[in-house]
GROMACS .gro file of N, CA and C in nm:
model
  540
    1UNK      N    1   0.137   1.628   0.448
    1UNK     CA    2   0.165   1.768   0.462
    1UNK      C    3   0.275   1.804   0.364
    2UNK      N    4   0.264   1.918   0.302
    2UNK     CA    5   0.362   1.965   0.206
    2UNK      C    6   0.424   2.094   0.257
    3UNK      N    7   0.556   2.100   0.252
    3UNK     CA    8   0.628   2.222   0.288
    3UNK      C    9   0.684   2.284   0.162
    4UNK      N   10   0.657   2.408   0.140
    4UNK     CA   11   0.724   2.483   0.034
    4UNK      C   12   0.761   2.619   0.091
    5UNK      N   13   0.853   2.683   0.026
    5UNK     CA   14   0.898   2.814   0.071
    5UNK      C   15   0.943   2.891  -0.052
    6UNK      N   16   0.918   3.022  -0.058
    6UNK     CA   17   0.954   3.099  -0.178
    6UNK      C   18   1.103   3.094  -0.212
    7UNK      N   19   1.189   3.073  -0.114
    7UNK     CA   20   1.333   3.074  -0.140
    7UNK      C   21   1.385   2.944  -0.201
    8UNK      N   22   1.307   2.838  -0.195
    8UNK     CA   23   1.349   2.714  -0.260
    8UNK      C   24   1.241   2.678  -0.360
    9UNK      N   25   1.282   2.628  -0.473
    9UNK     CA   26   1.191   2.607  -0.585
    9UNK      C   27   1.103   2.483  -0.569
   10UNK      N   28   1.128   2.406  -0.469
   10UNK     CA   29   1.045   2.288  -0.447
   10UNK      C   30   1.032   2.269  -0.297
   11UNK      N   31   0.969   2.164  -0.256
   11UNK     CA   32   0.950   2.140  -0.114
   11UNK      C   33   0.955   1.991  -0.086
   12UNK      N   34   0.905   1.955   0.030
   12UNK     CA   35   0.899   1.814   0.066
   12UNK      C   36   0.755   1.780   0.103
   13UNK      N   37   0.723   1.655   0.090
   13UNK     CA   38   0.594   1.605   0.137
   13UNK      C   39   0.624   1.499   0.241
   14UNK      N   40   0.557   1.512   0.356
   14UNK     CA   41   0.576   1.417   0.464
   14UNK      C   42   0.442   1.357   0.504
   15UNK      N   43   0.448   1.242   0.564
   15UNK     CA   44   0.331   1.175   0.618
   15UNK      C   45   0.362   1.137   0.761
   16UNK      N   46   0.265   1.152   0.848
   16UNK     CA   47   0.279   1.110   0.986
   16UNK      C   48   0.144   1.071   1.040
   17UNK      N   49   0.143   1.007   1.156
   17UNK     CA   50   0.016   0.966   1.216
   17UNK      C   51   0.024   0.980   1.368
   18UNK      N   52  -0.095   0.997   1.426
   18UNK     CA   53  -0.107   1.006   1.571
   18UNK      C   54  -0.228   0.927   1.616
   19UNK      N   55  -0.228   0.893   1.743
   19UNK     CA   56  -0.345   0.838   1.811
   19UNK      C   57  -0.343   0.904   1.948
   20UNK      N   58  -0.443   0.883   2.029
   20UNK     CA   59  -0.448   0.949   2.159
   20UNK      C   60  -0.319   0.924   2.237
   21UNK      N   61  -0.240   1.028   2.258
   21UNK     CA   62  -0.117   1.018   2.336
   21UNK      C   63  -0.006   0.938   2.271
   22UNK      N   64  -0.018   0.913   2.142
   22UNK     CA   65   0.082   0.830   2.074
   22UNK      C   66   0.117   0.893   1.939
   23UNK      N   67   0.247   0.897   1.913
   23UNK     CA   68   0.297   0.953   1.788
   23UNK      C   69   0.358   0.841   1.705
   24UNK      N   70   0.317   0.835   1.580
   24UNK     CA   71   0.375   0.737   1.488
   24UNK      C   72   0.497   0.796   1.419
   25UNK      N   73   0.547   0.726   1.320
   25UNK     CA   74   0.666   0.775   1.249
   25UNK      C   75   0.632   0.891   1.156
   26UNK      N   76   0.734   0.967   1.121
   26UNK     CA   77   0.723   1.070   1.018
   26UNK      C   78   0.800   1.018   0.897
   27UNK      N   79   0.738   1.020   0.782
   27UNK     CA   80   0.798   0.965   0.661
   27UNK      C   81   0.815   1.075   0.557
   28UNK      N   82   0.936   1.087   0.505
   28UNK     CA   83   0.965   1.178   0.394
   28UNK      C   84   0.927   1.102   0.268
   29UNK      N   85   0.820   1.144   0.202
   29UNK     CA   86   0.767   1.069   0.089
   29UNK      C   87   0.848   1.092  -0.038
   30UNK      N   88   0.863   0.986  -0.113
   30UNK     CA   89   0.930   0.989  -0.241
   30UNK      C   90   0.823   1.015  -0.347
   31UNK      N   91   0.828   1.131  -0.409
   31UNK     CA   92   0.724   1.170  -0.503
   31UNK      C   93   0.764   1.140  -0.647
   32UNK      N   94   0.665   1.103  -0.729
   32UNK     CA   95   0.696   1.076  -0.869
   32UNK      C   96   0.722   1.206  -0.945
   33UNK      N   97   0.805   1.198  -1.047
   33UNK     CA   98   0.825   1.314  -1.135
   33UNK      C   99   0.698   1.334  -1.217
   34UNK      N  100   0.666   1.459  -1.244
   34UNK     CA  101   0.549   1.488  -1.328
   34UNK      C  102   0.580   1.448  -1.471
   35UNK      N  103   0.480   1.394  -1.539
   35UNK     CA  104   0.494   1.359  -1.679
   35UNK      C  105   0.453   1.478  -1.763
   36UNK      N  106   0.518   1.497  -1.877
   36UNK     CA  107   0.481   1.607  -1.964
   36UNK      C  108   0.535   1.739  -1.912
   37UNK      N  109   0.472   1.847  -1.957
   37UNK     CA  110   0.517   1.980  -1.917
   37UNK      C  111   0.473   2.012  -1.776
   38UNK      N  112   0.565   2.065  -1.700
   38UNK     CA  113   0.534   2.108  -1.564
   38UNK      C  114   0.583   2.251  -1.549
   39UNK      N  115   0.516   2.331  -1.468
   39UNK     CA  116   0.567   2.467  -1.444
   39UNK      C  117   0.711   2.461  -1.393
   40UNK      N  118   0.787   2.566  -1.420
   40UNK     CA  119   0.929   2.568  -1.383
   40UNK      C  120   0.952   2.542  -1.235
   41UNK      N  121   0.861   2.590  -1.150
   41UNK     CA  122   0.883   2.576  -1.006
   41UNK      C  123   0.822   2.448  -0.949
   42UNK      N  124   0.764   2.362  -1.032
   42UNK     CA  125   0.705   2.237  -0.983
   42UNK      C  126   0.758   2.120  -1.064
   43UNK      N  127   0.861   2.056  -1.013
   43UNK     CA  128   0.921   1.943  -1.085
   43UNK      C  129   0.867   1.809  -1.037
   44UNK      N  130   0.793   1.810  -0.928
   44UNK     CA  131   0.743   1.687  -0.870
   44UNK      C  132   0.592   1.689  -0.864
   45UNK      N  133   0.532   1.572  -0.875
   45UNK     CA  134   0.387   1.561  -0.861
   45UNK      C  135   0.352   1.530  -0.717
   46UNK      N  136   0.224   1.521  -0.690
   46UNK     CA  137   0.181   1.482  -0.557
   46UNK      C  138   0.191   1.331  -0.542
   47UNK      N  139   0.155   1.283  -0.427
   47UNK     CA  140   0.159   1.140  -0.402
   47UNK      C  141   0.038   1.075  -0.468
   48UNK      N  142   0.064   0.976  -0.552
   48UNK     CA  143  -0.047   0.905  -0.615
   48UNK      C  144  -0.086   0.784  -0.530
   49UNK      N  145  -0.192   0.717  -0.569
   49UNK     CA  146  -0.243   0.604  -0.491
   49UNK      C  147  -0.139   0.493  -0.477
   50UNK      N  148  -0.068   0.463  -0.583
   50UNK     CA  149   0.034   0.357  -0.576
   50UNK      C  150   0.142   0.394  -0.474
   51UNK      N  151   0.187   0.519  -0.477
   51UNK     CA  152   0.287   0.564  -0.381
   51UNK      C  153   0.234   0.561  -0.238
   52UNK      N  154   0.107   0.600  -0.221
   52UNK     CA  155   0.047   0.599  -0.088
   52UNK      C  156   0.038   0.457  -0.033
   53UNK      N  157  -0.005   0.365  -0.116
   53UNK     CA  158  -0.016   0.225  -0.072
   53UNK      C  159   0.122   0.171  -0.035
   54UNK      N  160   0.221   0.193  -0.122
   54UNK     CA  161   0.353   0.136  -0.099
   54UNK      C  162   0.428   0.204   0.016
   55UNK      N  163   0.424   0.337   0.021
   55UNK     CA  164   0.505   0.410   0.118
   55UNK      C  165   0.438   0.431   0.253
   56UNK      N  166   0.305   0.421   0.256
   56UNK     CA  167   0.234   0.450   0.380
   56UNK      C  168   0.153   0.329   0.429
   57UNK      N  169   0.054   0.287   0.351
   57UNK     CA  170  -0.037   0.181   0.398
   57UNK      C  171   0.035   0.051   0.431
   58UNK      N  172   0.119   0.005   0.341
   58UNK     CA  173   0.185  -0.125   0.360
   58UNK      C  174   0.303  -0.118   0.456
   59UNK      N  175   0.337  -0.002   0.499
   59UNK     CA  176   0.453   0.014   0.587
   59UNK      C  177   0.418   0.076   0.720
   60UNK      N  178   0.449   0.205   0.736
   60UNK     CA  179   0.436   0.267   0.868
   60UNK      C  180   0.293   0.273   0.921
   61UNK      N  181   0.194   0.297   0.836
   61UNK     CA  182   0.057   0.303   0.887
   61UNK      C  183   0.010   0.167   0.935
   62UNK      N  184   0.036   0.064   0.859
   62UNK     CA  185  -0.007  -0.071   0.898
   62UNK      C  186   0.053  -0.109   1.033
   63UNK      N  187   0.182  -0.084   1.052
   63UNK     CA  188   0.247  -0.119   1.178
   63UNK      C  189   0.191  -0.037   1.294
   64UNK      N  190   0.173   0.094   1.274
   64UNK     CA  191   0.117   0.181   1.377
   64UNK      C  192  -0.024   0.137   1.413
   65UNK      N  193  -0.103   0.105   1.312
   65UNK     CA  194  -0.242   0.060   1.329
   65UNK      C  195  -0.247  -0.067   1.414
   66UNK      N  196  -0.163  -0.163   1.378
   66UNK     CA  197  -0.160  -0.289   1.453
   66UNK      C  198  -0.112  -0.266   1.597
   67UNK      N  199  -0.010  -0.184   1.614
   67UNK     CA  200   0.040  -0.153   1.748
   67UNK      C  201  -0.069  -0.089   1.834
   68UNK      N  202  -0.144   0.005   1.777
   68UNK     CA  203  -0.251   0.073   1.851
   68UNK      C  204  -0.362  -0.024   1.888
   69UNK      N  205  -0.401  -0.110   1.795
   69UNK     CA  206  -0.505  -0.208   1.825
   69UNK      C  207  -0.462  -0.302   1.937
   70UNK      N  208  -0.337  -0.345   1.932
   70UNK     CA  209  -0.286  -0.435   2.036
   70UNK      C  210  -0.279  -0.362   2.170
   71UNK      N  211  -0.228  -0.240   2.168
   71UNK     CA  212  -0.213  -0.161   2.290
   71UNK      C  213  -0.347  -0.129   2.356
   72UNK      N  214  -0.448  -0.098   2.277
   72UNK     CA  215  -0.579  -0.060   2.331
   72UNK      C  216  -0.678  -0.175   2.335
   73UNK      N  217  -0.640  -0.289   2.278
   73UNK     CA  218  -0.725  -0.408   2.274
   73UNK      C  219  -0.863  -0.377   2.216
   74UNK      N  220  -0.864  -0.298   2.109
   74UNK     CA  221  -0.989  -0.271   2.037
   74UNK      C  222  -0.956  -0.230   1.894
   75UNK      N  223  -1.057  -0.237   1.810
   75UNK     CA  224  -1.040  -0.199   1.670
   75UNK      C  225  -1.020  -0.048   1.660
   76UNK      N  226  -0.933  -0.008   1.572
   76UNK     CA  227  -0.904   0.133   1.550
   76UNK      C  228  -0.963   0.176   1.416
   77UNK      N  229  -0.984   0.305   1.401
   77UNK     CA  230  -1.029   0.364   1.276
   77UNK      C  231  -0.926   0.467   1.233
   78UNK      N  232  -0.893   0.468   1.105
   78UNK     CA  233  -0.800   0.564   1.050
   78UNK      C  234  -0.879   0.681   0.994
   79UNK      N  235  -0.833   0.802   1.021
   79UNK     CA  236  -0.894   0.923   0.966
   79UNK      C  237  -0.798   0.978   0.863
   80UNK      N  238  -0.845   0.989   0.740
   80UNK     CA  239  -0.763   1.044   0.632
   80UNK      C  240  -0.829   1.172   0.582
   81UNK      N  241  -0.751   1.254   0.512
   81UNK     CA  242  -0.812   1.373   0.453
   81UNK      C  243  -0.865   1.336   0.314
   82UNK      N  244  -0.905   1.433   0.238
   82UNK     CA  245  -0.968   1.406   0.109
   82UNK      C  246  -0.871   1.394  -0.008
   83UNK      N  247  -0.743   1.372   0.019
   83UNK     CA  248  -0.645   1.359  -0.090
   83UNK      C  249  -0.687   1.248  -0.186
   84UNK      N  250  -0.665   1.270  -0.314
   84UNK     CA  251  -0.707   1.171  -0.414
   84UNK      C  252  -0.641   1.035  -0.390
   85UNK      N  253  -0.518   1.034  -0.340
   85UNK     CA  254  -0.451   0.906  -0.312
   85UNK      C  255  -0.524   0.827  -0.205
   86UNK      N  256  -0.592   0.895  -0.114
   86UNK     CA  257  -0.666   0.827  -0.006
   86UNK      C  258  -0.798   0.771  -0.055
   87UNK      N  259  -0.851   0.826  -0.163
   87UNK     CA  260  -0.986   0.792  -0.208
   87UNK      C  261  -0.990   0.707  -0.334
   88UNK      N  262  -0.880   0.650  -0.373
   88UNK     CA  263  -0.877   0.573  -0.497
   88UNK      C  264  -0.921   0.428  -0.474
   89UNK      N  265  -0.955   0.363  -0.583
   89UNK     CA  266  -0.993   0.222  -0.579
   89UNK      C  267  -0.875   0.137  -0.530
   90UNK      N  268  -0.755   0.168  -0.577
   90UNK     CA  269  -0.636   0.095  -0.537
   90UNK      C  270  -0.614   0.104  -0.386
   91UNK      N  271  -0.634   0.223  -0.331
   91UNK     CA  272  -0.618   0.242  -0.187
   91UNK      C  273  -0.724   0.164  -0.110
   92UNK      N  274  -0.849   0.170  -0.156
   92UNK     CA  275  -0.958   0.098  -0.088
   92UNK      C  276  -0.931  -0.053  -0.089
   93UNK      N  277  -0.883  -0.104  -0.201
   93UNK     CA  278  -0.851  -0.247  -0.210
   93UNK      C  279  -0.738  -0.283  -0.114
   94UNK      N  280  -0.636  -0.198  -0.106
   94UNK     CA  281  -0.524  -0.224  -0.016
   94UNK      C  282  -0.569  -0.219   0.130
   95UNK      N  283  -0.653  -0.122   0.164
   95UNK     CA  284  -0.703  -0.112   0.301
   95UNK      C  285  -0.781  -0.238   0.338
   96UNK      N  286  -0.863  -0.287   0.248
   96UNK     CA  287  -0.939  -0.410   0.273
   96UNK      C  288  -0.845  -0.528   0.291
   97UNK      N  289  -0.749  -0.541   0.201
   97UNK     CA  290  -0.652  -0.651   0.207
   97UNK      C  291  -0.572  -0.648   0.337
   98UNK      N  292  -0.538  -0.528   0.383
   98UNK     CA  293  -0.454  -0.513   0.503
   98UNK      C  294  -0.536  -0.510   0.633
   99UNK      N  295  -0.668  -0.502   0.620
   99UNK     CA  296  -0.754  -0.499   0.738
   99UNK      C  297  -0.759  -0.363   0.806
  100UNK      N  298  -0.732  -0.258   0.731
  100UNK     CA  299  -0.734  -0.122   0.785
  100UNK      C  300  -0.873  -0.064   0.764
  101UNK      N  301  -0.936  -0.022   0.873
  101UNK     CA  302  -1.070   0.038   0.868
  101UNK      C  303  -1.057   0.189   0.879
  102UNK      N  304  -1.133   0.260   0.797
  102UNK     CA  305  -1.128   0.406   0.797
  102UNK      C  306  -1.260   0.465   0.845
  103UNK      N  307  -1.251   0.580   0.907
  103UNK     CA  308  -1.368   0.654   0.952
  103UNK      C  309  -1.422   0.733   0.834
  104UNK      N  310  -1.548   0.707   0.800
  104UNK     CA  311  -1.611   0.784   0.692
  104UNK      C  312  -1.645   0.923   0.746
  105UNK      N  313  -1.608   1.025   0.671
  105UNK     CA  314  -1.642   1.161   0.708
  105UNK      C  315  -1.647   1.246   0.583
  106UNK      N  316  -1.709   1.363   0.591
  106UNK     CA  317  -1.722   1.447   0.472
  106UNK      C  318  -1.585   1.490   0.420
  107UNK      N  319  -1.577   1.509   0.288
  107UNK     CA  320  -1.454   1.564   0.231
  107UNK      C  321  -1.441   1.709   0.275
  108UNK      N  322  -1.321   1.760   0.265
  108UNK     CA  323  -1.291   1.897   0.306
  108UNK      C  324  -1.338   1.926   0.448
  109UNK      N  325  -1.302   1.838   0.538
  109UNK     CA  326  -1.341   1.856   0.678
  109UNK      C  327  -1.221   1.843   0.771
  110UNK      N  328  -1.124   1.935   0.756
  110UNK     CA  329  -1.002   1.924   0.838
  110UNK      C  330  -1.029   1.935   0.987
  111UNK      N  331  -1.141   1.999   1.025
  111UNK     CA  332  -1.170   2.011   1.167
  111UNK      C  333  -1.213   1.878   1.228
  112UNK      N  334  -1.235   1.776   1.147
  112UNK     CA  335  -1.267   1.643   1.200
  112UNK      C  336  -1.144   1.554   1.210
  113UNK      N  337  -1.029   1.608   1.176
  113UNK     CA  338  -0.906   1.530   1.174
  113UNK      C  339  -0.803   1.595   1.268
  114UNK      N  340  -0.776   1.534   1.383
  114UNK     CA  341  -0.688   1.597   1.481
  114UNK      C  342  -0.546   1.621   1.433
  115UNK      N  343  -0.499   1.548   1.335
  115UNK     CA  344  -0.361   1.570   1.292
  115UNK      C  345  -0.345   1.704   1.222
  116UNK      N  346  -0.454   1.762   1.174
  116UNK     CA  347  -0.443   1.894   1.109
  116UNK      C  348  -0.390   1.998   1.208
  117UNK      N  349  -0.430   1.989   1.334
  117UNK     CA  350  -0.377   2.080   1.437
  117UNK      C  351  -0.228   2.056   1.458
  118UNK      N  352  -0.188   1.930   1.454
  118UNK     CA  353  -0.046   1.895   1.470
  118UNK      C  354   0.034   1.948   1.351
  119UNK      N  355  -0.020   1.935   1.229
  119UNK     CA  356   0.052   1.987   1.111
  119UNK      C  357   0.072   2.137   1.125
  120UNK      N  358  -0.029   2.207   1.172
  120UNK     CA  359  -0.018   2.351   1.190
  120UNK      C  360   0.095   2.385   1.288
  121UNK      N  361   0.096   2.316   1.402
  121UNK     CA  362   0.200   2.339   1.502
  121UNK      C  363   0.339   2.307   1.445
  122UNK      N  364   0.347   2.198   1.372
  122UNK     CA  365   0.474   2.156   1.313
  122UNK      C  366   0.527   2.262   1.216
  123UNK      N  367   0.439   2.311   1.129
  123UNK     CA  368   0.480   2.414   1.033
  123UNK      C  369   0.529   2.539   1.106
  124UNK      N  370   0.461   2.579   1.212
  124UNK     CA  371   0.503   2.696   1.288
  124UNK      C  372   0.641   2.675   1.349
  125UNK      N  373   0.665   2.557   1.404
  125UNK     CA  374   0.797   2.527   1.464
  125UNK      C  375   0.906   2.533   1.358
  126UNK      N  376   0.880   2.474   1.243
  126UNK     CA  377   0.982   2.471   1.136
  126UNK      C  378   1.010   2.613   1.088
  127UNK      N  379   0.907   2.694   1.073
  127UNK     CA  380   0.927   2.832   1.027
  127UNK      C  381   1.014   2.913   1.121
  128UNK      N  382   1.013   2.878   1.250
  128UNK     CA  383   1.094   2.951   1.349
  128UNK      C  384   1.238   2.898   1.357
  129UNK      N  385   1.267   2.787   1.290
  129UNK     CA  386   1.402   2.730   1.298
  129UNK      C  387   1.496   2.798   1.200
  130UNK      N  388   1.604   2.857   1.250
  130UNK     CA  389   1.701   2.922   1.161
  130UNK      C  390   1.758   2.822   1.060
  131UNK      N  391   1.762   2.864   0.935
  131UNK     CA  392   1.823   2.781   0.831
  131UNK      C  393   1.737   2.667   0.779
  132UNK      N  394   1.614   2.656   0.827
  132UNK     CA  395   1.529   2.543   0.787
  132UNK      C  396   1.501   2.540   0.637
  133UNK      N  397   1.501   2.656   0.574
  133UNK     CA  398   1.465   2.662   0.432
  133UNK      C  399   1.584   2.682   0.339
  134UNK      N  400   1.705   2.654   0.389
  134UNK     CA  401   1.825   2.670   0.305
  134UNK      C  402   1.829   2.569   0.192
  135UNK      N  403   1.779   2.450   0.219
  135UNK     CA  404   1.784   2.343   0.118
  135UNK      C  405   1.676   2.240   0.153
  136UNK      N  406   1.655   2.150   0.062
  136UNK     CA  407   1.559   2.042   0.086
  136UNK      C  408   1.604   1.957   0.205
  137UNK      N  409   1.732   1.927   0.212
  137UNK     CA  410   1.782   1.848   0.325
  137UNK      C  411   1.764   1.922   0.458
  138UNK      N  412   1.791   2.052   0.458
  138UNK     CA  413   1.773   2.131   0.581
  138UNK      C  414   1.625   2.133   0.620
  139UNK      N  415   1.538   2.143   0.522
  139UNK     CA  416   1.394   2.143   0.549
  139UNK      C  417   1.349   2.010   0.607
  140UNK      N  418   1.398   1.900   0.551
  140UNK     CA  419   1.364   1.768   0.605
  140UNK      C  420   1.414   1.753   0.748
  141UNK      N  421   1.540   1.794   0.773
  141UNK     CA  422   1.596   1.781   0.908
  141UNK      C  423   1.520   1.866   1.010
  142UNK      N  424   1.481   1.986   0.971
  142UNK     CA  425   1.404   2.072   1.060
  142UNK      C  426   1.266   2.011   1.087
  143UNK      N  427   1.204   1.956   0.984
  143UNK     CA  428   1.074   1.893   0.999
  143UNK      C  429   1.083   1.771   1.089
  144UNK      N  430   1.184   1.689   1.067
  144UNK     CA  431   1.206   1.570   1.150
  144UNK      C  432   1.229   1.610   1.296
  145UNK      N  433   1.309   1.713   1.317
  145UNK     CA  434   1.337   1.760   1.454
  145UNK      C  435   1.209   1.810   1.520
  146UNK      N  436   1.130   1.889   1.448
  146UNK     CA  437   1.004   1.941   1.504
  146UNK      C  438   0.910   1.827   1.539
  147UNK      N  439   0.905   1.723   1.456
  147UNK     CA  440   0.821   1.606   1.484
  147UNK      C  441   0.869   1.535   1.610
  148UNK      N  442   1.001   1.518   1.621
  148UNK     CA  443   1.058   1.451   1.738
  148UNK      C  444   1.028   1.528   1.866
  149UNK      N  445   1.021   1.659   1.857
  149UNK     CA  446   0.995   1.743   1.975
  149UNK      C  447   0.849   1.738   2.020
  150UNK      N  448   0.760   1.689   1.936
  150UNK     CA  449   0.619   1.676   1.977
  150UNK      C  450   0.611   1.572   2.088
  151UNK      N  451   0.543   1.608   2.195
  151UNK     CA  452   0.533   1.517   2.309
  151UNK      C  453   0.399   1.444   2.308
  152UNK      N  454   0.390   1.341   2.391
  152UNK     CA  455   0.262   1.271   2.409
  152UNK      C  456   0.157   1.368   2.458
  153UNK      N  457   0.198   1.461   2.543
  153UNK     CA  458   0.102   1.560   2.595
  153UNK      C  459   0.051   1.652   2.484
  154UNK      N  460   0.139   1.693   2.391
  154UNK     CA  461   0.096   1.774   2.277
  154UNK      C  462  -0.013   1.700   2.199
  155UNK      N  463   0.008   1.572   2.178
  155UNK     CA  464  -0.088   1.491   2.101
  155UNK      C  465  -0.216   1.470   2.181
  156UNK      N  466  -0.203   1.441   2.309
  156UNK     CA  467  -0.323   1.426   2.395
  156UNK      C  468  -0.407   1.553   2.396
  157UNK      N  469  -0.339   1.667   2.404
  157UNK     CA  470  -0.410   1.796   2.407
  157UNK      C  471  -0.499   1.812   2.284
  158UNK      N  472  -0.450   1.771   2.168
  158UNK     CA  473  -0.527   1.782   2.044
  158UNK      C  474  -0.633   1.673   2.035
  159UNK      N  475  -0.595   1.550   2.059
  159UNK     CA  476  -0.690   1.440   2.040
  159UNK      C  477  -0.800   1.441   2.146
  160UNK      N  478  -0.771   1.486   2.266
  160UNK     CA  479  -0.874   1.485   2.371
  160UNK      C  480  -0.983   1.588   2.344
  161UNK      N  481  -0.954   1.689   2.266
  161UNK     CA  482  -1.053   1.792   2.235
  161UNK      C  483  -1.141   1.753   2.117
  162UNK      N  484  -1.114   1.638   2.057
  162UNK     CA  485  -1.188   1.599   1.937
  162UNK      C  486  -1.321   1.530   1.969
  163UNK      N  487  -1.344   1.491   2.093
  163UNK     CA  488  -1.465   1.417   2.129
  163UNK      C  489  -1.593   1.489   2.095
  164UNK      N  490  -1.597   1.620   2.112
  164UNK     CA  491  -1.718   1.697   2.084
  164UNK      C  492  -1.733   1.735   1.938
  165UNK      N  493  -1.629   1.721   1.859
  165UNK     CA  494  -1.628   1.775   1.724
  165UNK      C  495  -1.730   1.710   1.631
  166UNK      N  496  -1.741   1.577   1.625
  166UNK     CA  497  -1.841   1.519   1.532
  166UNK      C  498  -1.984   1.566   1.562
  167UNK      N  499  -2.021   1.571   1.689
  167UNK     CA  500  -2.156   1.617   1.724
  167UNK      C  501  -2.174   1.764   1.686
  168UNK      N  502  -2.072   1.845   1.712
  168UNK     CA  503  -2.079   1.987   1.679
  168UNK      C  504  -2.089   2.007   1.527
  169UNK      N  505  -2.018   1.925   1.450
  169UNK     CA  506  -2.025   1.935   1.304
  169UNK      C  507  -2.165   1.900   1.254
  170UNK      N  508  -2.228   1.802   1.316
  170UNK     CA  509  -2.365   1.766   1.280
  170UNK      C  510  -2.460   1.882   1.312
  171UNK      N  511  -2.444   1.939   1.431
  171UNK     CA  512  -2.528   2.054   1.470
  171UNK      C  513  -2.514   2.171   1.375
  172UNK      N  514  -2.390   2.193   1.325
  172UNK     CA  515  -2.365   2.304   1.234
  172UNK      C  516  -2.390   2.264   1.088
  173UNK      N  517  -2.449   2.145   1.069
  173UNK     CA  518  -2.483   2.094   0.935
  173UNK      C  519  -2.360   2.096   0.843
  174UNK      N  520  -2.249   2.052   0.897
  174UNK     CA  521  -2.125   2.042   0.819
  174UNK      C  522  -2.041   2.168   0.820
  175UNK      N  523  -2.084   2.270   0.892
  175UNK     CA  524  -2.007   2.393   0.899
  175UNK      C  525  -1.881   2.375   0.982
  176UNK      N  526  -1.796   2.474   0.979
  176UNK     CA  527  -1.670   2.470   1.052
  176UNK      C  528  -1.694   2.464   1.202
  177UNK      N  529  -1.616   2.380   1.266
  177UNK     CA  530  -1.625   2.363   1.412
  177UNK      C  531  -1.496   2.414   1.473
  178UNK      N  532  -1.508   2.497   1.575
  178UNK     CA  533  -1.389   2.548   1.644
  178UNK      C  534  -1.342   2.440   1.740
  179UNK      N  535  -1.221   2.390   1.719
  179UNK     CA  536  -1.166   2.285   1.803
  179UNK      C  537  -1.106   2.344   1.928
  180UNK      N  538  -1.037   2.455   1.917
  180UNK     CA  539  -0.970   2.518   2.032
  180UNK      C  540  -1.032   2.649   2.066
   0.00000   0.00000   0.00000
């Protein structure tokens, strides 16, 4: 998820994960500087595959994945969005090496990913926090606080409604599915 605001010339990118009734860590991602000419208001690039593997797959996601498998005593599947860092050869090799299995789903299908609802709620909470957009540090602290305030029940509410979504998406031939 990326936060930007017109009053600050840049934003932050964060990564987080959820499972049914369980919240993983929130990570403030370290983004590479753009090479060559960049627009005045964009000094940072997005997360590339190398950054995703190092900052997410080999760290917080792997640990969360293993914890969930142990807790539920079954294999878990990771749902990612269509970001290029998620779909690279380097990422696929790392996932195989680490034993992380992903759920195959169509690109541009946010309604099949329950964390998209959580990101929406998180952004709304941060927007309501006074002073959240004063600086990058204030934005990170507000985002971290909003993530900490998410309860197991908030996550259950979103993940429990996802059971019908894959079937509904098939019925709609890939069209948008109303989750709530």
